[in-house]
Amino acid sequence: MSSFFDAQTVNVSGNWSPVIPAITEAGNNYAGTYDNTTTTPTTITLSGTLPGSFLNLLSSSGAKMTMRYTPNPWNNSLTLSARRTGGSTTIHGVCVLCTSAINGGTTYIPISQTADVTFLTFTFSGLLGLGNSVNFADINLILQLAGVSVTVPASTYSARVVFTIVAN
């Protein structure tokens, strides 16, 4: 029974360190918003496995991936958002009339540092058999940093985005 409650792992490959250009002329401001597709393009990919014990526990309710960020250090004038492109699911094991899908997350969703926010959902249906699991892969994560301004003190700011998979 303990395997029903094991943590589900989200594998994250890649990271992003935006390059914010220096202000060189009085009266100018920063662009204000940056993402990992335009400034130092960086691919961040999410993948993982939802084991059969987890799928059986959830039945038809599905699962959701939530996110939050942990600042280290941070300025509260800065905001982080995320969206996804792509993503695929593959069902493994014996499963009759089974389907699985990734839903949502295709528009920017603000990330909170105080509460988990739903990023996307996984749905699946069918008659789960033995040895089932659902792999998800190729979820390309687009992060957006906003609020960059001359009013934010010059410093190095960083944050870690934490993803969690829970029942929907």
GROMACS .gro file of N, CA and C in nm:
model
  504
    1MET      N    1   0.081  -0.119   0.000
    1MET     CA    2   0.000   0.000   0.000
    1MET      C    3   0.086   0.126   0.000
    2SER      N    4   0.203   0.119   0.055
    2SER     CA    5   0.286   0.238   0.061
    2SER      C    6   0.324   0.287  -0.078
    3SER      N    7   0.329   0.199  -0.178
    3SER     CA    8   0.368   0.243  -0.312
    3SER      C    9   0.267   0.338  -0.373
    4PHE      N   10   0.139   0.336  -0.326
    4PHE     CA   11   0.039   0.429  -0.375
    4PHE      C   12   0.077   0.573  -0.343
    5PHE      N   13   0.150   0.591  -0.237
    5PHE     CA   14   0.176   0.726  -0.188
    5PHE      C   15   0.319   0.772  -0.214
    6ASP      N   16   0.397   0.694  -0.287
    6ASP     CA   17   0.532   0.737  -0.320
    6ASP      C   18   0.526   0.864  -0.403
    7ALA      N   19   0.628   0.947  -0.388
    7ALA     CA   20   0.634   1.072  -0.464
    7ALA      C   21   0.651   1.043  -0.612
    8GLN      N   22   0.588   1.122  -0.695
    8GLN     CA   23   0.602   1.112  -0.839
    8GLN      C   24   0.713   1.209  -0.878
    9THR      N   25   0.802   1.164  -0.962
    9THR     CA   26   0.919   1.244  -0.996
    9THR      C   27   0.899   1.318  -1.128
   10VAL      N   28   0.934   1.446  -1.128
   10VAL     CA   29   0.937   1.526  -1.250
   10VAL      C   30   1.084   1.551  -1.282
   11ASN      N   31   1.128   1.504  -1.396
   11ASN     CA   32   1.266   1.526  -1.439
   11ASN      C   33   1.272   1.658  -1.516
   12VAL      N   34   1.365   1.743  -1.477
   12VAL     CA   35   1.383   1.872  -1.542
   12VAL      C   36   1.523   1.876  -1.600
   13SER      N   37   1.531   1.900  -1.732
   13SER     CA   38   1.663   1.915  -1.792
   13SER      C   39   1.674   2.058  -1.846
   14GLY      N   40   1.786   2.119  -1.815
   14GLY     CA   41   1.810   2.256  -1.859
   14GLY      C   42   1.782   2.357  -1.749
   15ASN      N   43   1.828   2.478  -1.770
   15ASN     CA   44   1.801   2.589  -1.678
   15ASN      C   45   1.813   2.718  -1.759
   16TRP      N   46   1.779   2.826  -1.696
   16TRP     CA   47   1.779   2.953  -1.768
   16TRP      C   48   1.837   3.062  -1.680
   17SER      N   49   1.932   3.134  -1.735
   17SER     CA   50   1.990   3.251  -1.670
   17SER      C   51   1.976   3.367  -1.768
   18PRO      N   52   1.870   3.448  -1.754
   18PRO     CA   53   1.850   3.556  -1.852
   18PRO      C   54   1.962   3.658  -1.849
   19VAL      N   55   1.992   3.709  -1.965
   19VAL     CA   56   2.091   3.815  -1.977
   19VAL      C   57   2.013   3.946  -1.992
   20ILE      N   58   2.025   4.031  -1.891
   20ILE     CA   59   1.956   4.160  -1.893
   20ILE      C   60   2.058   4.264  -1.935
   21PRO      N   61   2.035   4.331  -2.048
   21PRO     CA   62   2.135   4.427  -2.095
   21PRO      C   63   2.145   4.547  -2.000
   22ALA      N   64   2.264   4.603  -1.993
   22ALA     CA   65   2.288   4.720  -1.908
   22ALA      C   66   2.224   4.844  -1.969
   23ILE      N   67   2.174   4.931  -1.884
   23ILE     CA   68   2.123   5.062  -1.928
   23ILE      C   69   2.244   5.153  -1.944
   24THR      N   70   2.261   5.207  -2.064
   24THR     CA   71   2.380   5.288  -2.091
   24THR      C   72   2.348   5.434  -2.117
   25GLU      N   73   2.220   5.470  -2.117
   25GLU     CA   74   2.184   5.607  -2.146
   25GLU      C   75   2.073   5.651  -2.050
   26ALA      N   76   2.091   5.768  -1.991
   26ALA     CA   77   1.989   5.820  -1.899
   26ALA      C   78   1.855   5.833  -1.970
   27GLY      N   79   1.748   5.806  -1.896
   27GLY     CA   80   1.614   5.817  -1.950
   27GLY      C   81   1.562   5.688  -2.011
   28ASN      N   82   1.647   5.586  -2.024
   28ASN     CA   83   1.603   5.457  -2.078
   28ASN      C   84   1.560   5.364  -1.966
   29ASN      N   85   1.482   5.264  -2.000
   29ASN     CA   86   1.442   5.161  -1.906
   29ASN      C   87   1.466   5.027  -1.974
   30TYR      N   88   1.450   4.921  -1.900
   30TYR     CA   89   1.467   4.787  -1.954
   30TYR      C   90   1.343   4.748  -2.034
   31ALA      N   91   1.356   4.644  -2.115
   31ALA     CA   92   1.241   4.592  -2.190
   31ALA      C   93   1.132   4.548  -2.093
   32GLY      N   94   1.171   4.504  -1.974
   32GLY     CA   95   1.075   4.469  -1.869
   32GLY      C   96   1.037   4.324  -1.864
   33THR      N   97   1.027   4.257  -1.979
   33THR     CA   98   0.986   4.117  -1.983
   33THR      C   99   1.084   4.037  -2.068
   34TYR      N  100   1.126   3.924  -2.015
   34TYR     CA  101   1.223   3.838  -2.082
   34TYR      C  102   1.175   3.694  -2.069
   35ASP      N  103   1.206   3.612  -2.171
   35ASP     CA  104   1.176   3.469  -2.159
   35ASP      C  105   1.289   3.388  -2.220
   36ASN      N  106   1.285   3.258  -2.197
   36ASN     CA  107   1.396   3.173  -2.242
   36ASN      C  108   1.386   3.134  -2.389
   37THR      N  109   1.299   3.200  -2.466
   37THR     CA  110   1.299   3.178  -2.610
   37THR      C  111   1.364   3.293  -2.684
   38THR      N  112   1.373   3.410  -2.619
   38THR     CA  113   1.428   3.527  -2.687
   38THR      C  114   1.562   3.573  -2.632
   39THR      N  115   1.582   3.562  -2.503
   39THR     CA  116   1.710   3.602  -2.444
   39THR      C  117   1.787   3.476  -2.409
   40THR      N  118   1.901   3.461  -2.464
   40THR     CA  119   1.982   3.340  -2.449
   40THR      C  120   1.894   3.216  -2.460
   41PRO      N  121   1.841   3.186  -2.580
   41PRO     CA  122   1.749   3.073  -2.596
   41PRO      C  123   1.800   2.947  -2.527
   42THR      N  124   1.719   2.894  -2.440
   42THR     CA  125   1.753   2.777  -2.361
   42THR      C  126   1.634   2.683  -2.359
   43THR      N  127   1.658   2.555  -2.385
   43THR     CA  128   1.552   2.457  -2.379
   43THR      C  129   1.547   2.397  -2.240
   44ILE      N  130   1.429   2.403  -2.178
   44ILE     CA  131   1.404   2.337  -2.051
   44ILE      C  132   1.294   2.235  -2.078
   45THR      N  133   1.321   2.109  -2.047
   45THR     CA  134   1.228   2.002  -2.079
   45THR      C  135   1.188   1.927  -1.953
   46LEU      N  136   1.056   1.897  -1.943
   46LEU     CA  137   1.002   1.819  -1.832
   46LEU      C  138   0.964   1.680  -1.881
   47SER      N  139   0.989   1.579  -1.798
   47SER     CA  140   0.951   1.442  -1.831
   47SER      C  141   0.935   1.364  -1.702
   48GLY      N  142   0.879   1.244  -1.712
   48GLY     CA  143   0.864   1.161  -1.594
   48GLY      C  144   0.771   1.044  -1.620
   49THR      N  145   0.738   0.972  -1.512
   49THR     CA  146   0.653   0.854  -1.520
   49THR      C  147   0.548   0.858  -1.410
   50LEU      N  148   0.425   0.827  -1.447
   50LEU     CA  149   0.318   0.808  -1.350
   50LEU      C  150   0.297   0.657  -1.339
   51PRO      N  151   0.341   0.594  -1.230
   51PRO     CA  152   0.332   0.448  -1.219
   51PRO      C  153   0.188   0.401  -1.204
   52GLY      N  154   0.165   0.274  -1.238
   52GLY     CA  155   0.032   0.216  -1.231
   52GLY      C  156  -0.033   0.227  -1.094
   53SER      N  157   0.045   0.214  -0.987
   53SER     CA  158  -0.013   0.225  -0.853
   53SER      C  159  -0.073   0.363  -0.831
   54PHE      N  160  -0.008   0.465  -0.884
   54PHE     CA  161  -0.058   0.601  -0.875
   54PHE      C  162  -0.182   0.618  -0.961
   55LEU      N  163  -0.179   0.563  -1.083
   55LEU     CA  164  -0.292   0.573  -1.175
   55LEU      C  165  -0.415   0.502  -1.118
   56ASN      N  166  -0.395   0.384  -1.060
   56ASN     CA  167  -0.507   0.310  -1.000
   56ASN      C  168  -0.568   0.387  -0.885
   57LEU      N  169  -0.486   0.450  -0.806
   57LEU     CA  170  -0.534   0.529  -0.692
   57LEU      C  171  -0.620   0.645  -0.739
   58LEU      N  172  -0.581   0.708  -0.849
   58LEU     CA  173  -0.652   0.826  -0.898
   58LEU      C  174  -0.778   0.792  -0.975
   59SER      N  175  -0.785   0.670  -1.031
   59SER     CA  176  -0.898   0.627  -1.113
   59SER      C  177  -0.915   0.726  -1.228
   60SER      N  178  -1.033   0.782  -1.246
   60SER     CA  179  -1.057   0.870  -1.361
   60SER      C  180  -1.036   1.017  -1.329
   61SER      N  181  -0.992   1.049  -1.207
   61SER     CA  182  -0.975   1.190  -1.171
   61SER      C  183  -0.853   1.255  -1.234
   62GLY      N  184  -0.757   1.176  -1.277
   62GLY     CA  185  -0.637   1.231  -1.338
   62GLY      C  186  -0.542   1.290  -1.236
   63ALA      N  187  -0.444   1.358  -1.284
   63ALA     CA  188  -0.341   1.418  -1.199
   63ALA      C  189  -0.311   1.557  -1.251
   64LYS      N  190  -0.248   1.636  -1.165
   64LYS     CA  191  -0.206   1.768  -1.208
   64LYS      C  192  -0.062   1.793  -1.167
   65MET      N  193   0.006   1.874  -1.246
   65MET     CA  194   0.140   1.918  -1.212
   65MET      C  195   0.127   2.060  -1.162
   66THR      N  196   0.175   2.082  -1.040
   66THR     CA  197   0.172   2.216  -0.983
   66THR      C  198   0.313   2.273  -0.981
   67MET      N  199   0.321   2.403  -0.960
   67MET     CA  200   0.451   2.469  -0.955
   67MET      C  201   0.447   2.582  -0.853
   68ARG      N  202   0.561   2.613  -0.801
   68ARG     CA  203   0.585   2.729  -0.715
   68ARG      C  204   0.733   2.761  -0.725
   69TYR      N  205   0.771   2.881  -0.681
   69TYR     CA  206   0.915   2.910  -0.685
   69TYR      C  207   0.965   2.945  -0.546
   70THR      N  208   1.092   2.915  -0.527
   70THR     CA  209   1.162   2.945  -0.404
   70THR      C  210   1.266   3.051  -0.436
   71PRO      N  211   1.254   3.171  -0.379
   71PRO     CA  212   1.349   3.279  -0.410
   71PRO      C  213   1.482   3.261  -0.337
   72ASN      N  214   1.591   3.311  -0.401
   72ASN     CA  215   1.721   3.299  -0.336
   72ASN      C  216   1.824   3.392  -0.397
   73PRO      N  217   1.841   3.513  -0.366
   73PRO     CA  218   1.744   3.610  -0.313
   73PRO      C  219   1.654   3.658  -0.426
   74TRP      N  220   1.556   3.740  -0.393
   74TRP     CA  221   1.457   3.783  -0.490
   74TRP      C  222   1.409   3.923  -0.458
   75ASN      N  223   1.355   3.992  -0.557
   75ASN     CA  224   1.291   4.121  -0.536
   75ASN      C  225   1.145   4.103  -0.575
   76ASN      N  226   1.053   4.138  -0.488
   76ASN     CA  227   0.910   4.112  -0.511
   76ASN      C  228   0.850   4.195  -0.624
   77SER      N  229   0.926   4.286  -0.683
   77SER     CA  230   0.878   4.355  -0.803
   77SER      C  231   0.889   4.266  -0.927
   78LEU      N  232   0.971   4.162  -0.916
   78LEU     CA  233   0.990   4.068  -1.027
   78LEU      C  234   0.885   3.958  -1.019
   79THR      N  235   0.833   3.917  -1.134
   79THR     CA  236   0.736   3.807  -1.137
   79THR      C  237   0.782   3.701  -1.236
   80LEU      N  238   0.746   3.577  -1.204
   80LEU     CA  239   0.776   3.464  -1.291
   80LEU      C  240   0.646   3.403  -1.341
   81SER      N  241   0.644   3.362  -1.467
   81SER     CA  242   0.531   3.291  -1.525
   81SER      C  243   0.588   3.177  -1.608
   82ALA      N  244   0.502   3.078  -1.637
   82ALA     CA  245   0.545   2.965  -1.719
   82ALA      C  246   0.434   2.922  -1.813
   83ARG      N  247   0.474   2.868  -1.925
   83ARG     CA  248   0.382   2.803  -2.017
   83ARG      C  249   0.457   2.687  -2.079
   84ARG      N  250   0.384   2.603  -2.149
   84ARG     CA  251   0.449   2.489  -2.212
   84ARG      C  252   0.421   2.488  -2.362
   85THR      N  253   0.511   2.423  -2.433
   85THR     CA  254   0.486   2.387  -2.572
   85THR      C  255   0.513   2.238  -2.579
   86GLY      N  256   0.438   2.171  -2.663
   86GLY     CA  257   0.460   2.028  -2.682
   86GLY      C  258   0.422   1.944  -2.563
   87GLY      N  259   0.467   1.822  -2.567
   87GLY     CA  260   0.439   1.726  -2.463
   87GLY      C  261   0.372   1.603  -2.521
   88SER      N  262   0.413   1.487  -2.474
   88SER     CA  263   0.353   1.363  -2.522
   88SER      C  264   0.341   1.266  -2.406
   89THR      N  265   0.248   1.171  -2.420
   89THR     CA  266   0.232   1.065  -2.321
   89THR      C  267   0.238   0.931  -2.392
   90THR      N  268   0.290   0.832  -2.321
   90THR     CA  269   0.298   0.696  -2.372
   90THR      C  270   0.253   0.602  -2.262
   91ILE      N  271   0.159   0.513  -2.294
   91ILE     CA  272   0.108   0.416  -2.196
   91ILE      C  273   0.189   0.288  -2.211
   92HIS      N  274   0.235   0.235  -2.098
   92HIS     CA  275   0.310   0.110  -2.096
   92HIS      C  276   0.233   0.007  -2.016
   93GLY      N  277   0.248  -0.118  -2.051
   93GLY     CA  278   0.182  -0.227  -1.981
   93GLY      C  279   0.056  -0.271  -2.054
   94VAL      N  280  -0.019  -0.361  -1.989
   94VAL     CA  281  -0.142  -0.413  -2.046
   94VAL      C  282  -0.254  -0.318  -2.009
   95CYS      N  283  -0.318  -0.260  -2.111
   95CYS     CA  284  -0.422  -0.162  -2.086
   95CYS      C  285  -0.522  -0.169  -2.201
   96VAL      N  286  -0.650  -0.186  -2.169
   96VAL     CA  287  -0.754  -0.201  -2.270
   96VAL      C  288  -0.820  -0.066  -2.296
   97LEU      N  289  -0.824  -0.024  -2.421
   97LEU     CA  290  -0.887   0.101  -2.463
   97LEU      C  291  -0.836   0.221  -2.384
   98CYS      N  292  -0.707   0.226  -2.361
   98CYS     CA  293  -0.649   0.332  -2.278
   98CYS      C  294  -0.606   0.452  -2.362
   99THR      N  295  -0.626   0.568  -2.305
   99THR     CA  296  -0.578   0.693  -2.363
   99THR      C  297  -0.520   0.778  -2.251
  100SER      N  298  -0.429   0.864  -2.286
  100SER     CA  299  -0.373   0.960  -2.190
  100SER      C  300  -0.341   1.088  -2.265
  101ALA      N  301  -0.348   1.199  -2.194
  101ALA     CA  302  -0.323   1.328  -2.258
  101ALA      C  303  -0.271   1.429  -2.156
  102ILE      N  304  -0.205   1.531  -2.209
  102ILE     CA  305  -0.159   1.646  -2.130
  102ILE      C  306  -0.248   1.763  -2.169
  103ASN      N  307  -0.303   1.832  -2.071
  103ASN     CA  308  -0.396   1.943  -2.097
  103ASN      C  309  -0.350   2.069  -2.025
  104GLY      N  310  -0.377   2.185  -2.086
  104GLY     CA  311  -0.350   2.313  -2.022
  104GLY      C  312  -0.204   2.352  -2.026
  105GLY      N  313  -0.176   2.466  -1.966
  105GLY     CA  314  -0.039   2.515  -1.957
  105GLY      C  315   0.014   2.580  -2.083
  106THR      N  316  -0.072   2.606  -2.182
  106THR     CA  317  -0.023   2.661  -2.309
  106THR      C  318  -0.025   2.814  -2.313
  107THR      N  319  -0.078   2.877  -2.208
  107THR     CA  320  -0.069   3.023  -2.193
  107THR      C  321   0.010   3.050  -2.065
  108TYR      N  322   0.067   3.169  -2.054
  108TYR     CA  323   0.147   3.200  -1.936
  108TYR      C  324   0.063   3.196  -1.809
  109ILE      N  325   0.114   3.124  -1.711
  109ILE     CA  326   0.050   3.110  -1.580
  109ILE      C  327   0.147   3.167  -1.477
  110PRO      N  328   0.104   3.267  -1.398
  110PRO     CA  329   0.192   3.323  -1.295
  110PRO      C  330   0.231   3.216  -1.192
  111ILE      N  331   0.358   3.215  -1.155
  111ILE     CA  332   0.409   3.123  -1.054
  111ILE      C  333   0.415   3.196  -0.921
  112SER      N  334   0.365   3.134  -0.817
  112SER     CA  335   0.362   3.194  -0.684
  112SER      C  336   0.478   3.140  -0.600
  113GLN      N  337   0.521   3.221  -0.504
  113GLN     CA  338   0.619   3.168  -0.408
  113GLN      C  339   0.551   3.127  -0.278
  114THR      N  340   0.420   3.149  -0.268
  114THR     CA  341   0.349   3.117  -0.143
  114THR      C  342   0.252   3.000  -0.155
  115ALA      N  343   0.214   2.960  -0.277
  115ALA     CA  344   0.119   2.851  -0.293
  115ALA      C  345   0.144   2.777  -0.424
  116ASP      N  346   0.113   2.649  -0.425
  116ASP     CA  347   0.123   2.572  -0.549
  116ASP      C  348   0.015   2.618  -0.646
  117VAL      N  349   0.054   2.633  -0.773
  117VAL     CA  350  -0.036   2.676  -0.879
  117VAL      C  351  -0.040   2.564  -0.982
  118THR      N  352  -0.160   2.530  -1.032
  118THR     CA  353  -0.171   2.425  -1.133
  118THR      C  354  -0.109   2.472  -1.264
  119PHE      N  355  -0.016   2.391  -1.314
  119PHE     CA  356   0.050   2.421  -1.441
  119PHE      C  357  -0.019   2.347  -1.556
  120LEU      N  358  -0.042   2.216  -1.539
  120LEU     CA  359  -0.106   2.136  -1.642
  120LEU      C  360  -0.173   2.016  -1.576
  121THR      N  361  -0.256   1.946  -1.653
  121THR     CA  362  -0.320   1.826  -1.600
  121THR      C  363  -0.291   1.708  -1.692
  122PHE      N  364  -0.294   1.589  -1.633
  122PHE     CA  365  -0.283   1.464  -1.706
  122PHE      C  366  -0.417   1.393  -1.695
  123THR      N  367  -0.472   1.353  -1.806
  123THR     CA  368  -0.594   1.272  -1.803
  123THR      C  369  -0.563   1.136  -1.863
  124PHE      N  370  -0.632   1.036  -1.815
  124PHE     CA  371  -0.617   0.902  -1.870
  124PHE      C  372  -0.748   0.827  -1.847
  125SER      N  373  -0.774   0.734  -1.937
  125SER     CA  374  -0.894   0.653  -1.925
  125SER      C  375  -0.866   0.515  -1.983
  126GLY      N  376  -0.950   0.421  -1.950
  126GLY     CA  377  -0.935   0.285  -1.997
  126GLY      C  378  -0.937   0.190  -1.879
  127LEU      N  379  -0.927   0.062  -1.909
  127LEU     CA  380  -0.926  -0.041  -1.806
  127LEU      C  381  -0.781  -0.072  -1.773
  128LEU      N  382  -0.737  -0.017  -1.663
  128LEU     CA  383  -0.597  -0.037  -1.625
  128LEU      C  384  -0.574  -0.182  -1.589
  129GLY      N  385  -0.467  -0.237  -1.642
  129GLY     CA  386  -0.433  -0.376  -1.615
  129GLY      C  387  -0.311  -0.385  -1.526
  130LEU      N  388  -0.229  -0.482  -1.552
  130LEU     CA  389  -0.109  -0.503  -1.470
  130LEU      C  390   0.011  -0.434  -1.533
  131GLY      N  391   0.096  -0.384  -1.448
  131GLY     CA  392   0.220  -0.326  -1.493
  131GLY      C  393   0.204  -0.199  -1.575
  132ASN      N  394   0.096  -0.125  -1.550
  132ASN     CA  395   0.073  -0.002  -1.626
  132ASN      C  396   0.156   0.113  -1.574
  133SER      N  397   0.187   0.202  -1.664
  133SER     CA  398   0.246   0.330  -1.628
  133SER      C  399   0.224   0.424  -1.746
  134VAL      N  400   0.231   0.553  -1.720
  134VAL     CA  401   0.222   0.653  -1.825
  134VAL      C  402   0.348   0.737  -1.818
  135ASN      N  403   0.421   0.741  -1.927
  135ASN     CA  404   0.538   0.827  -1.936
  135ASN      C  405   0.496   0.957  -2.002
  136PHE      N  406   0.545   1.069  -1.951
  136PHE     CA  407   0.525   1.197  -2.018
  136PHE      C  408   0.663   1.252  -2.052
  137ALA      N  409   0.670   1.316  -2.167
  137ALA     CA  410   0.800   1.363  -2.216
  137ALA      C  411   0.782   1.484  -2.308
  138ASP      N  412   0.893   1.545  -2.340
  138ASP     CA  413   0.898   1.654  -2.439
  138ASP      C  414   0.808   1.772  -2.405
  139ILE      N  415   0.789   1.798  -2.276
  139ILE     CA  416   0.715   1.917  -2.234
  139ILE      C  417   0.819   2.029  -2.227
  140ASN      N  418   0.817   2.117  -2.325
  140ASN     CA  419   0.913   2.228  -2.329
  140ASN      C  420   0.858   2.342  -2.244
  141LEU      N  421   0.935   2.382  -2.145
  141LEU     CA  422   0.896   2.484  -2.049
  141LEU      C  423   0.948   2.620  -2.095
  142ILE      N  424   0.856   2.716  -2.105
  142ILE     CA  425   0.892   2.854  -2.137
  142ILE      C  426   0.872   2.936  -2.010
  143LEU      N  427   0.980   2.990  -1.956
  143LEU     CA  428   0.973   3.076  -1.838
  143LEU      C  429   0.975   3.221  -1.881
  144GLN      N  430   0.901   3.304  -1.810
  144GLN     CA  431   0.896   3.447  -1.839
  144GLN      C  432   0.926   3.525  -1.711
  145LEU      N  433   1.019   3.617  -1.720
  145LEU     CA  434   1.053   3.708  -1.610
  145LEU      C  435   1.000   3.846  -1.646
  146ALA      N  436   0.919   3.904  -1.559
  146ALA     CA  437   0.862   4.037  -1.585
  146ALA      C  438   0.889   4.127  -1.464
  147GLY      N  439   0.874   4.256  -1.487
  147GLY     CA  440   0.894   4.353  -1.380
  147GLY      C  441   1.034   4.410  -1.373
  148VAL      N  442   1.119   4.373  -1.468
  148VAL     CA  443   1.256   4.425  -1.470
  148VAL      C  444   1.250   4.574  -1.503
  149SER      N  445   1.307   4.655  -1.416
  149SER     CA  446   1.299   4.800  -1.430
  149SER      C  447   1.418   4.864  -1.361
  150VAL      N  448   1.443   4.990  -1.397
  150VAL     CA  449   1.549   5.064  -1.329
  150VAL      C  450   1.514   5.087  -1.182
  151THR      N  451   1.388   5.068  -1.145
  151THR     CA  452   1.349   5.085  -1.005
  151THR      C  453   1.382   4.963  -0.919
  152VAL      N  454   1.419   4.852  -0.982
  152VAL     CA  455   1.461   4.732  -0.908
  152VAL      C  456   1.612   4.743  -0.888
  153PRO      N  457   1.658   4.736  -0.765
  153PRO     CA  458   1.802   4.750  -0.740
  153PRO      C  459   1.884   4.648  -0.819
  154ALA      N  460   1.994   4.696  -0.874
  154ALA     CA  461   2.084   4.608  -0.949
  154ALA      C  462   2.142   4.505  -0.855
  155SER      N  463   2.126   4.380  -0.887
  155SER     CA  464   2.177   4.269  -0.806
  155SER      C  465   2.159   4.140  -0.886
  156THR      N  466   2.206   4.032  -0.831
  156THR     CA  467   2.182   3.901  -0.889
  156THR      C  468   2.067   3.838  -0.814
  157TYR      N  469   1.960   3.807  -0.886
  157TYR     CA  470   1.842   3.744  -0.827
  157TYR      C  471   1.828   3.605  -0.885
  158SER      N  472   1.782   3.513  -0.804
  158SER     CA  473   1.760   3.378  -0.855
  158SER      C  474   1.641   3.315  -0.785
  159ALA      N  475   1.584   3.216  -0.851
  159ALA     CA  476   1.470   3.144  -0.795
  159ALA      C  477   1.475   3.001  -0.850
  160ARG      N  478   1.421   2.911  -0.773
  160ARG     CA  479   1.411   2.771  -0.815
  160ARG      C  480   1.264   2.738  -0.829
  161VAL      N  481   1.224   2.688  -0.946
  161VAL     CA  482   1.085   2.648  -0.969
  161VAL      C  483   1.074   2.500  -0.932
  162VAL      N  484   0.976   2.470  -0.846
  162VAL     CA  485   0.954   2.333  -0.798
  162VAL      C  486   0.824   2.282  -0.858
  163PHE      N  487   0.831   2.166  -0.922
  163PHE     CA  488   0.713   2.102  -0.982
  163PHE      C  489   0.673   1.981  -0.897
  164THR      N  490   0.543   1.964  -0.879
  164THR     CA  491   0.491   1.853  -0.800
  164THR      C  492   0.373   1.791  -0.875
  165ILE      N  493   0.362   1.659  -0.870
  165ILE     CA  494   0.246   1.591  -0.931
  165ILE      C  495   0.159   1.537  -0.819
  166VAL      N  496   0.031   1.574  -0.823
  166VAL     CA  497  -0.066   1.533  -0.722
  166VAL      C  498  -0.197   1.495  -0.790
  167ALA      N  499  -0.288   1.438  -0.712
  167ALA     CA  500  -0.421   1.405  -0.765
  167ALA      C  501  -0.491   1.531  -0.810
  168ASN      N  502  -0.569   1.520  -0.915
  168ASN     CA  503  -0.642   1.633  -0.969
  168ASN      C  504  -0.766   1.663  -0.886
   0.00000   0.00000   0.00000
